[in-house]
Amino acid sequence: MTGKYEVIIIGAGISGIKTAIDLYRGGVNNILILEARNCIGGRLKSVKSENFPHVTYDLGASWFHDALANPLFDKARELGNIDYYFDDGELVYFDKDDKTVPSWKFEHITDEIICYISLSYLKDPNKPDISLKQICQEYYEKKHDLIDPDRWGKAIATIRIFGELWHGESWDNLSAKFVFDEDGHLGRNVLVKSGYSKVIQNEMNELPDKFETTNIKLNTSVKCIDYSNDIINIHTGNDSFSCDYVVLTLPRSLYSIDDPNDPSYIKWVPELPGDFKKLSHYFEAGSLGKVVFEFSECFWSETVDRFYALSKQEPKNPNDPQPWDYPTILINYQANSGVPALVALTQNPLSSTIENFDPKTKNERIWQLFQPVIAQISNAKVPPQPINILHTSWNNDIWARGAYCTSKVGCPDSETLTNLFAKGLSNKIRFAGSETVDGSANGCAHGGWFSGQREAKYILDDIAKKL
Ligand SMILES: Cc1cc2nc3c(=O)[nH]c(=O)nc-3n(C[C@H](O)[C@H](O)[C@H](O)COP(=O)(O)OP(=O)(O)OC[C@H]3O[C@@H](n4cnc5c(N)ncnc54)[C@H](O)[C@@H]3O)c2cc1C
């Protein structure tokens, strides 16, 4: 199969779909979207519960972040067809020793550590980047005589929870310089109860009905992009297409793959410029993971929105994780959806280890890990076995290779990385994707939407210049 298009978009996630919507609105309708998966949505992936039919779990994005400046949330409100929930009500911190850890025990010290980190790099911008764990140790060496050891242990555990479960990465690898260096969030977080797939559907409704069948080619992975001529040639396994403009919306992690035998590898003709090669190590993603536990009845508080499990120990062997090795957040579906289910958030390397557990004993291993943690929020002496366990597999997903971008030790600032993509390779080779926008939307679903808006505008302006 061959074909000539005005614009080819690679990837049918939120970024690719928004690019198509705005191009279409701007009068460009000779568009083709090539998508490697068998469905649209990319890292927006909702699954219906088999036990509780009215409940949907999101294995990718779950929240509208930046509620004051999120066009996807605004649209959901306007259309009134998406259930959402502000899950920022009652929250409980706990650890192995205490069923409740009051926040006064740690919050002022936690704030001081975060302040210490930013002051360190403000005072000395040339201070070498070290890991989040190392900078916490540095703080402790200087200040331990000022802190009660019990409060220190709890503060450090909360630092770990905030860093690791936002970035999906162990504090051993997170950059001290950039881990808390995000632009302030623009409002609250809103849990999308009806599932992000409805959000994608709301976007698709902006395109003509037949667009999905006529302009999106599923199960089609791009293998080669030849931009050596004015007309760009795009090769998939079996077919070739040509276009005037191409917009790539791949997760950033995929641009770091340089092994031609890797199934996600894309050959560029000519090769991508040196800057991409130089920085490609920092394109790798962290992996926020999720484990869904469904039970036959609720044996924990029905009113708490989230339980924060603090961890004071560290994994001795990442391949053989033990209960309490990692901090986790338990999202209470009894509170937000009225069903006895908890969703645990995980970080790498735990997310990866869970994905790679032997399938025969996987559920048993997962429950061994989480049972003692869930027991701490339980009203029952021994928590009953779950009736179902689901988990994410973003590390092993060849079209994602992790959840989303993170800040690893030694990485450049986020603007350098996003600009590399946002400026494009030329006026014809463009990049969208949630990891190509800077600021608080970076790596988020609405960031993808903004990137599609940006690239469609760029192309429409470029076409207009030639008229
Ligand atoms: C576990 C998890 C939790 C998250 N939580 C949140 C959250 O709560 N709130 C939030 O706002 N964001 C969250 N995110 C991030 C959000 O999901 C993403 O930022 C957003 O969905 C990315 O959209 P995108 O279109 O840029 O990329 P993608 O959705 O990844 O779309 C890119 C598409 O390109 C396709 N593709 C890849 N390679 C090829 C190829 N060679 N040829 C053709 N097609 C290809 C992929 O299959 C994919 O469909 C989360 C992500 C994960 C994984």
Tab-separated table of C-alpha atoms in Angstrom, residues 22-28 455-465:
chain	number	residue	atom	x	y	z
A	22	ASP	CA	-6.704	21.235	14.584
A	23	LEU	CA	-5.309	20.492	11.139
A	24	TYR	CA	-8.729	19.348	10.007
A	25	ARG	CA	-10.347	22.470	11.421
A	26	GLY	CA	-7.707	24.554	9.651
A	27	GLY	CA	-8.665	23.054	6.293
A	28	VAL	CA	-6.051	20.282	5.983
A	455	GLU	CA	2.224	21.577	15.920
A	456	ALA	CA	-1.023	21.923	13.976
A	457	LYS	CA	-0.730	25.706	14.262
A	458	TYR	CA	2.902	25.554	13.124
A	459	ILE	CA	1.994	23.582	10.007
A	460	LEU	CA	-1.076	25.680	9.177
A	461	ASP	CA	1.040	28.855	9.472
A	462	ASP	CA	3.755	27.311	7.294
A	463	ILE	CA	1.230	26.357	4.623
A	464	ALA	CA	-0.304	29.856	4.777
A	465	LYS	CA	3.136	31.441	4.193
